mmCIF file of C-alpha atoms in Angstrom:
data_model
loop_
_atom_site.group_PDB
_atom_site.id
_atom_site.type_symbol
_atom_site.label_atom_id
_atom_site.label_comp_id
_atom_site.label_asym_id
_atom_site.label_seq_id
_atom_site.Cartn_x
_atom_site.Cartn_y
_atom_site.Cartn_z
ATOM 1 C CA MET A 1 0.000 0.000 0.000
ATOM 2 C CA ILE A 2 1.225 3.488 -0.876
ATOM 3 C CA THR A 3 1.744 5.418 2.347
ATOM 4 C CA PHE A 4 3.401 8.538 0.927
ATOM 5 C CA ASN A 5 2.155 11.039 -1.646
ATOM 6 C CA ARG A 6 5.409 12.445 -2.987
ATOM 7 C CA LEU A 7 8.369 10.505 -4.343
ATOM 8 C CA LEU A 8 10.227 13.295 -6.146
ATOM 9 C CA SER A 9 11.703 16.207 -4.226
ATOM 10 C CA VAL A 10 11.776 19.522 -6.096
ATOM 11 C CA ASP A 11 12.557 21.774 -3.123
ATOM 12 C CA SER A 12 15.818 20.337 -1.801
ATOM 13 C CA ALA A 13 18.891 22.559 -2.055
ATOM 14 C CA LYS A 14 20.161 20.589 -5.065
ATOM 15 C CA ALA A 15 16.853 20.556 -6.891
ATOM 16 C CA ALA A 16 16.119 24.229 -6.265
ATOM 17 C CA LYS A 17 19.284 25.359 -8.050
ATOM 18 C CA ALA A 18 17.960 23.953 -11.334
ATOM 19 C CA THR A 19 15.207 26.546 -11.736
ATOM 20 C CA GLY A 20 17.830 29.208 -12.384
ATOM 21 C CA TYR A 21 18.844 27.218 -15.448
ATOM 22 C CA GLY A 22 15.295 26.727 -16.698
ATOM 23 C CA TYR A 23 14.731 23.224 -15.302
ATOM 24 C CA LEU A 24 12.383 21.611 -12.826
ATOM 25 C CA ASN A 25 14.598 19.010 -11.176
ATOM 26 C CA GLY A 26 12.900 16.148 -9.368
ATOM 27 C CA ILE A 27 15.126 13.983 -7.158
ATOM 28 C CA HIS A 28 14.062 10.585 -5.821
ATOM 29 C CA TYR A 29 15.400 9.726 -2.355
ATOM 30 C CA MET A 30 15.269 6.392 -0.549
ATOM 31 C CA ALA A 31 17.229 5.124 2.443
ATOM 32 C CA PRO A 32 20.748 4.294 1.220
ATOM 33 C CA HIS A 33 22.664 1.018 1.337
ATOM 34 C CA ASN A 34 20.890 -1.320 3.817
ATOM 35 C CA GLU A 35 19.629 1.434 6.152
ATOM 36 C CA ALA A 36 16.029 0.269 5.713
ATOM 37 C CA GLY A 37 16.858 -3.327 6.608
ATOM 38 C CA ALA A 38 15.324 -4.558 3.367
ATOM 39 C CA GLY A 39 18.409 -5.181 1.238
ATOM 40 C CA ASN A 40 21.315 -3.308 -0.284
ATOM 41 C CA LEU A 41 20.333 -0.379 -2.502
ATOM 42 C CA CYS A 42 23.957 0.692 -3.107
ATOM 43 C CA SER A 43 25.745 -2.437 -4.336
ATOM 44 C CA HIS A 44 29.115 -0.760 -5.011
ATOM 45 C CA ALA A 45 29.276 1.624 -2.082
ATOM 46 C CA SER A 46 32.713 1.733 -0.480
ATOM 47 C CA PRO A 47 33.080 1.633 3.321
ATOM 48 C CA GLN A 48 33.664 5.382 3.475
ATOM 49 C CA CYS A 49 30.834 6.109 1.055
ATOM 50 C CA ILE A 50 28.498 4.390 3.517
ATOM 51 C CA LEU A 51 29.975 6.298 6.462
ATOM 52 C CA HIS A 52 29.581 9.661 4.704
ATOM 53 C CA CYS A 53 26.369 9.079 2.739
ATOM 54 C CA LEU A 54 24.503 12.284 1.907
ATOM 55 C CA GLY A 55 21.249 10.364 2.109
ATOM 56 C CA LYS A 56 21.762 10.112 5.863
ATOM 57 C CA TYR A 57 24.331 12.688 6.923
ATOM 58 C CA SER A 58 23.325 15.841 5.048
ATOM 59 C CA GLY A 59 20.299 18.027 4.462
ATOM 60 C CA GLN A 60 17.055 17.377 6.312
ATOM 61 C CA ALA A 61 18.038 13.769 6.997
ATOM 62 C CA SER A 62 20.870 15.026 9.202
ATOM 63 C CA MET A 63 18.630 17.211 11.386
ATOM 64 C CA VAL A 64 18.611 14.815 14.330
ATOM 65 C CA ALA A 65 19.988 14.976 17.857
ATOM 66 C CA ASP A 66 21.977 11.759 17.348
ATOM 67 C CA LEU A 67 23.511 11.759 13.874
ATOM 68 C CA GLU A 68 24.203 8.022 13.879
ATOM 69 C CA ASN A 69 21.171 6.577 15.649
ATOM 70 C CA GLY A 70 18.603 9.348 15.698
ATOM 71 C CA THR A 71 15.653 9.606 13.352
ATOM 72 C CA ASN A 72 13.167 12.099 11.964
ATOM 73 C CA SER A 73 10.338 12.111 9.434
ATOM 74 C CA VAL A 74 12.730 12.355 6.479
ATOM 75 C CA ARG A 75 14.774 9.330 7.508
ATOM 76 C CA GLU A 76 11.647 7.313 8.260
ATOM 77 C CA SER A 77 10.018 8.239 4.947
ATOM 78 C CA ARG A 78 13.123 7.183 3.022
ATOM 79 C CA LYS A 79 13.195 3.877 4.878
ATOM 80 C CA ALA A 80 9.514 3.256 4.111
ATOM 81 C CA LYS A 81 10.103 3.944 0.426
ATOM 82 C CA ALA A 82 13.103 1.629 0.337
ATOM 83 C CA ARG A 83 11.155 -1.174 1.982
ATOM 84 C CA MET A 84 8.279 -0.833 -0.452
ATOM 85 C CA PHE A 85 10.637 -0.653 -3.411
ATOM 86 C CA MET A 86 12.230 -3.920 -2.314
ATOM 87 C CA SER A 87 8.993 -5.742 -1.405
ATOM 88 C CA GLU A 88 6.458 -4.364 -3.914
ATOM 89 C CA ARG A 89 8.667 -3.424 -6.839
ATOM 90 C CA GLN A 90 6.049 -3.157 -9.586
ATOM 91 C CA THR A 91 3.612 -1.180 -7.443
ATOM 92 C CA TYR A 92 6.377 1.190 -6.473
ATOM 93 C CA LEU A 93 7.566 1.678 -10.059
ATOM 94 C CA ARG A 94 4.031 2.416 -11.242
ATOM 95 C CA HIS A 95 3.668 5.008 -8.492
ATOM 96 C CA LEU A 96 7.012 6.513 -9.490
ATOM 97 C CA GLU A 97 5.795 6.623 -13.096
ATOM 98 C CA LYS A 98 2.768 8.672 -12.019
ATOM 99 C CA GLN A 99 5.030 11.001 -10.053
ATOM 100 C CA ILE A 100 7.238 11.620 -13.071
ATOM 101 C CA ALA A 101 4.162 12.359 -15.200
ATOM 102 C CA ARG A 102 3.035 14.836 -12.530
ATOM 103 C CA LEU A 103 6.471 16.496 -12.593
ATOM 104 C CA VAL A 104 6.329 16.790 -16.388
ATOM 105 C CA ALA A 105 2.932 18.484 -16.161
ATOM 106 C CA LYS A 106 4.141 20.854 -13.435
ATOM 107 C CA ALA A 107 7.207 21.767 -15.506
ATOM 108 C CA ALA A 108 4.975 22.587 -18.488
ATOM 109 C CA ARG A 109 2.763 24.847 -16.354
ATOM 110 C CA GLU A 110 5.812 26.693 -15.051
ATOM 111 C CA ASP A 111 7.510 26.904 -18.460
ATOM 112 C CA LEU A 112 10.436 24.772 -17.239
ATOM 113 C CA THR A 113 12.142 21.693 -18.649
ATOM 114 C CA PRO A 114 11.772 18.528 -16.541
ATOM 115 C CA CYS A 115 14.865 16.699 -15.336
ATOM 116 C CA VAL A 116 14.734 13.627 -13.104
ATOM 117 C CA ARG A 117 17.375 12.045 -10.889
ATOM 118 C CA LEU A 118 16.107 8.648 -9.767
ATOM 119 C CA ASN A 119 18.993 7.986 -7.363
ATOM 120 C CA GLY A 120 19.308 10.860 -4.936
ATOM 121 C CA SER A 121 20.778 8.603 -2.253
ATOM 122 C CA THR A 122 20.873 5.124 -3.818
ATOM 123 C CA ASP A 123 22.580 3.456 -6.781
ATOM 124 C CA ILE A 124 20.015 1.431 -8.712
ATOM 125 C CA ALA A 125 19.983 0.761 -12.458
ATOM 126 C CA PHE A 126 16.432 1.975 -13.059
ATOM 127 C CA GLU A 127 17.206 2.008 -16.771
ATOM 128 C CA ARG A 128 17.113 -1.806 -16.666
ATOM 129 C CA MET A 129 13.924 -2.252 -14.624
ATOM 130 C CA ARG A 130 10.840 -3.033 -16.708
ATOM 131 C CA LEU A 131 7.255 -2.241 -15.822
ATOM 132 C CA GLY A 132 4.541 -4.871 -16.003
ATOM 133 C CA THR A 133 3.372 -6.311 -19.291
ATOM 134 C CA SER A 134 4.634 -3.347 -21.310
ATOM 135 C CA ARG A 135 8.216 -4.375 -20.490
ATOM 136 C CA GLN A 136 9.260 -0.741 -20.823
ATOM 137 C CA THR A 137 11.541 1.034 -18.389
ATOM 138 C CA LEU A 138 10.725 4.387 -16.808
ATOM 139 C CA LEU A 139 13.217 6.002 -19.151
ATOM 140 C CA GLU A 140 11.487 4.433 -22.140
ATOM 141 C CA ARG A 141 8.097 5.631 -20.890
ATOM 142 C CA PHE A 142 9.438 9.199 -20.767
ATOM 143 C CA LEU A 143 11.723 9.487 -23.784
ATOM 144 C CA ASP A 144 11.404 13.295 -23.815
ATOM 145 C CA VAL A 145 12.518 13.632 -20.186
ATOM 146 C CA GLN A 146 16.183 14.087 -19.316
ATOM 147 C CA PHE A 147 17.375 11.733 -16.557
ATOM 148 C CA VAL A 148 20.651 12.204 -14.658
ATOM 149 C CA ASP A 149 22.451 10.000 -12.179
ATOM 150 C CA TYR A 150 25.644 9.503 -10.204
ATOM 151 C CA THR A 151 26.855 5.927 -9.870
ATOM 152 C CA LYS A 152 29.703 3.786 -8.605
ATOM 153 C CA VAL A 153 28.654 0.875 -10.844
ATOM 154 C CA SER A 154 30.894 1.055 -13.904
ATOM 155 C CA SER A 155 28.840 -1.538 -15.812
ATOM 156 C CA ARG A 156 26.009 0.998 -16.051
ATOM 157 C CA PHE A 157 28.085 2.862 -18.633
ATOM 158 C CA LYS A 158 27.420 0.106 -21.186
ATOM 159 C CA ASN A 159 24.501 0.868 -23.500
ATOM 160 C CA ILE A 160 23.417 4.063 -21.740
ATOM 161 C CA PRO A 161 19.940 5.226 -22.865
ATOM 162 C CA ALA A 162 19.965 8.434 -24.901
ATOM 163 C CA ASN A 163 17.986 10.320 -22.246
ATOM 164 C CA LEU A 164 20.234 9.322 -19.331
ATOM 165 C CA SER A 165 23.376 11.219 -18.326
ATOM 166 C CA LEU A 166 25.622 9.192 -16.000
ATOM 167 C CA THR A 167 28.482 10.528 -13.890
ATOM 168 C CA PHE A 168 30.794 8.094 -12.137
ATOM 169 C CA SER A 169 31.493 8.847 -8.468
ATOM 170 C CA ARG A 170 34.996 8.506 -7.059
ATOM 171 C CA SER A 171 35.541 6.851 -3.679
ATOM 172 C CA GLU A 172 38.628 5.774 -1.739
ATOM 173 C CA THR A 173 38.566 2.397 -3.540
ATOM 174 C CA ASN A 174 37.772 3.028 -7.231
ATOM 175 C CA GLU A 175 40.250 5.581 -8.571
ATOM 176 C CA SER A 176 41.511 3.204 -11.278
ATOM 177 C CA GLU A 177 37.947 2.870 -12.595
ATOM 178 C CA CYS A 178 37.671 6.661 -12.551
ATOM 179 C CA LEU A 179 40.685 7.031 -14.805
ATOM 180 C CA GLU A 180 39.482 4.296 -17.167
ATOM 181 C CA LEU A 181 36.106 5.961 -17.599
ATOM 182 C CA LEU A 182 37.652 9.408 -18.034
ATOM 183 C CA ALA A 183 39.872 7.981 -20.772
ATOM 184 C CA GLN A 184 36.706 6.714 -22.490
ATOM 185 C CA GLY A 185 35.185 10.200 -22.441
ATOM 186 C CA HIS A 186 32.871 9.788 -19.460
ATOM 187 C CA ASN A 187 32.642 12.172 -16.523
ATOM 188 C CA VAL A 188 33.748 11.500 -12.955
ATOM 189 C CA ALA A 189 32.667 13.305 -9.791
ATOM 190 C CA VAL A 190 35.420 13.918 -7.229
ATOM 191 C CA ILE A 191 35.064 15.522 -3.790
ATOM 192 C CA PHE A 192 37.838 18.066 -3.156
ATOM 193 C CA GLY A 193 38.294 19.272 0.402
ATOM 194 C CA LYS A 194 40.411 22.390 -0.200
ATOM 195 C CA GLY A 195 38.871 24.060 -3.206
ATOM 196 C CA LEU A 196 38.812 22.974 -6.830
ATOM 197 C CA PRO A 197 42.049 22.456 -8.757
ATOM 198 C CA GLU A 198 42.183 23.335 -12.448
ATOM 199 C CA THR A 199 42.908 19.723 -13.373
ATOM 200 C CA TRP A 200 42.940 16.276 -11.802
ATOM 201 C CA HIS A 201 45.130 13.625 -13.435
ATOM 202 C CA GLY A 202 45.271 15.944 -16.430
ATOM 203 C CA TYR A 203 41.515 16.266 -16.865
ATOM 204 C CA THR A 204 39.718 19.601 -16.590
ATOM 205 C CA VAL A 205 37.833 20.133 -13.333
ATOM 206 C CA ILE A 206 34.475 21.922 -13.467
ATOM 207 C CA ASN A 207 32.366 23.191 -10.581
ATOM 208 C CA GLY A 208 29.675 20.593 -9.922
ATOM 209 C CA ASP A 209 28.124 22.534 -7.036
ATOM 210 C CA LEU A 210 26.509 25.111 -9.309
ATOM 211 C CA HIS A 211 23.663 22.744 -10.160
ATOM 212 C CA ASP A 212 22.739 19.059 -10.381
ATOM 213 C CA LEU A 213 22.067 19.116 -14.127
ATOM 214 C CA ARG A 214 24.915 16.835 -15.080
ATOM 215 C CA HIS A 215 23.728 16.426 -18.690
ATOM 216 C CA LYS A 216 24.802 20.033 -19.270
ATOM 217 C CA ASP A 217 28.452 19.215 -18.478
ATOM 218 C CA PRO A 218 31.012 18.800 -21.273
ATOM 219 C CA LYS A 219 32.248 15.250 -21.797
ATOM 220 C CA GLY A 220 35.458 13.832 -20.378
ATOM 221 C CA VAL A 221 35.727 16.178 -17.399
ATOM 222 C CA VAL A 222 36.019 15.895 -13.639
ATOM 223 C CA VAL A 223 32.975 17.209 -11.795
ATOM 224 C CA GLY A 224 34.450 18.833 -8.708
ATOM 225 C CA LEU A 225 32.305 18.799 -5.583
ATOM 226 C CA SER A 226 32.825 20.263 -2.126
ATOM 227 C CA PRO A 227 32.312 17.998 0.920
ATOM 228 C CA LYS A 228 28.749 18.041 2.254
ATOM 229 C CA GLY A 229 27.852 17.254 5.837
ATOM 230 C CA HIS A 230 29.890 17.466 9.042
ATOM 231 C CA LYS A 231 31.486 14.032 8.632
ATOM 232 C CA ALA A 232 32.718 14.606 5.081
ATOM 233 C CA LYS A 233 34.280 17.927 5.997
ATOM 234 C CA ARG A 234 36.410 16.154 8.619
ATOM 235 C CA ASP A 235 37.239 13.069 6.554
ATOM 236 C CA THR A 236 40.784 11.696 6.635
ATOM 237 C CA SER A 237 40.168 8.370 4.876
ATOM 238 C CA GLY A 238 40.805 9.460 1.294
ATOM 239 C CA PHE A 239 37.126 9.514 0.393
ATOM 240 C CA VAL A 240 37.418 13.303 0.309
ATOM 241 C CA LEU A 241 40.623 14.532 -1.309
ATOM 242 C CA PHE A 242 42.555 17.049 0.762
ATOM 243 C CA ASP A 243 46.043 16.475 -0.648
ATOM 244 C CA TYR A 244 45.742 16.316 -4.424
ATOM 245 C CA SER A 245 48.655 18.447 -5.589
ATOM 246 C CA ALA A 246 50.374 15.392 -7.090
ATOM 247 C CA CYS A 247 47.327 14.717 -9.279
ATOM 248 C CA THR A 248 47.145 18.173 -10.875
ATOM 249 C CA GLY A 249 48.977 19.749 -13.753
ATOM 250 C CA TRP A 250 50.102 18.552 -17.160
ATOM 251 C CA LEU A 251 52.473 15.863 -15.859
ATOM 252 C CA ALA A 252 49.476 13.702 -14.929
ATOM 253 C CA ALA A 253 47.822 13.949 -18.339
ATOM 254 C CA PRO A 254 47.423 10.392 -19.712
ATOM 255 C CA SER A 255 48.044 11.484 -23.316
ATOM 256 C CA LEU A 256 51.354 13.118 -22.390
ATOM 257 C CA LEU A 257 52.441 10.140 -20.329
ATOM 258 C CA ARG A 258 51.774 7.826 -23.256
ATOM 259 C CA LEU A 259 53.820 10.061 -25.551
ATOM 260 C CA ALA A 260 56.677 10.149 -23.060
ATOM 261 C CA ALA A 261 56.665 6.367 -22.853
#
């Protein structure tokens, strides 16, 4: 049974920035990893990704007296959604379909372009999940809607739908995958703790905090992000980069290294 009316947030700090660029950005949040006790919704999350997850430790979800064990309506709602997604998948997807249609209609009324991020705090390949007898995915049902996503699952970069923009997320354990995907022309998000460098491993760094509309980014760049939440700002694990001077400048450029070799 559906116990919540809204699945897409359009008023979070990330979503709100999009209106300045002419977009209505709807972001879908569920409890991350196995926070809901219903299964793992972030299959490739690193240990530090789990410990610093924005779905728990930033924004309204972090407004609790006990950051680790406390709860509030936002955390409980995200857990309820995660449990329903895992136990009543088709019902949940159909409800999400209706929510996307509602967002599209709202965007039209407000003369904005709809943009949907289905993983605000999870890492699920929605582009591979089919609905009922139609066997279509949500992205196929809304071919005119732009979808964006961050992911740590490199296999999602194979056969990406035309209306999905994927950005790979760096963690303390997947830097080699980051460099492989950058070399293939994909984009990688990196959290920098002391401001944005001009380059990282020879690739141009852009400011990813200006908006969440990742489809507007040029290809083959590093999307630089600042640490969000109290835990990330104090990180010393390598999940957030604080010492990255060795990774900047032309000496790290893969093309130049190949020529030198």
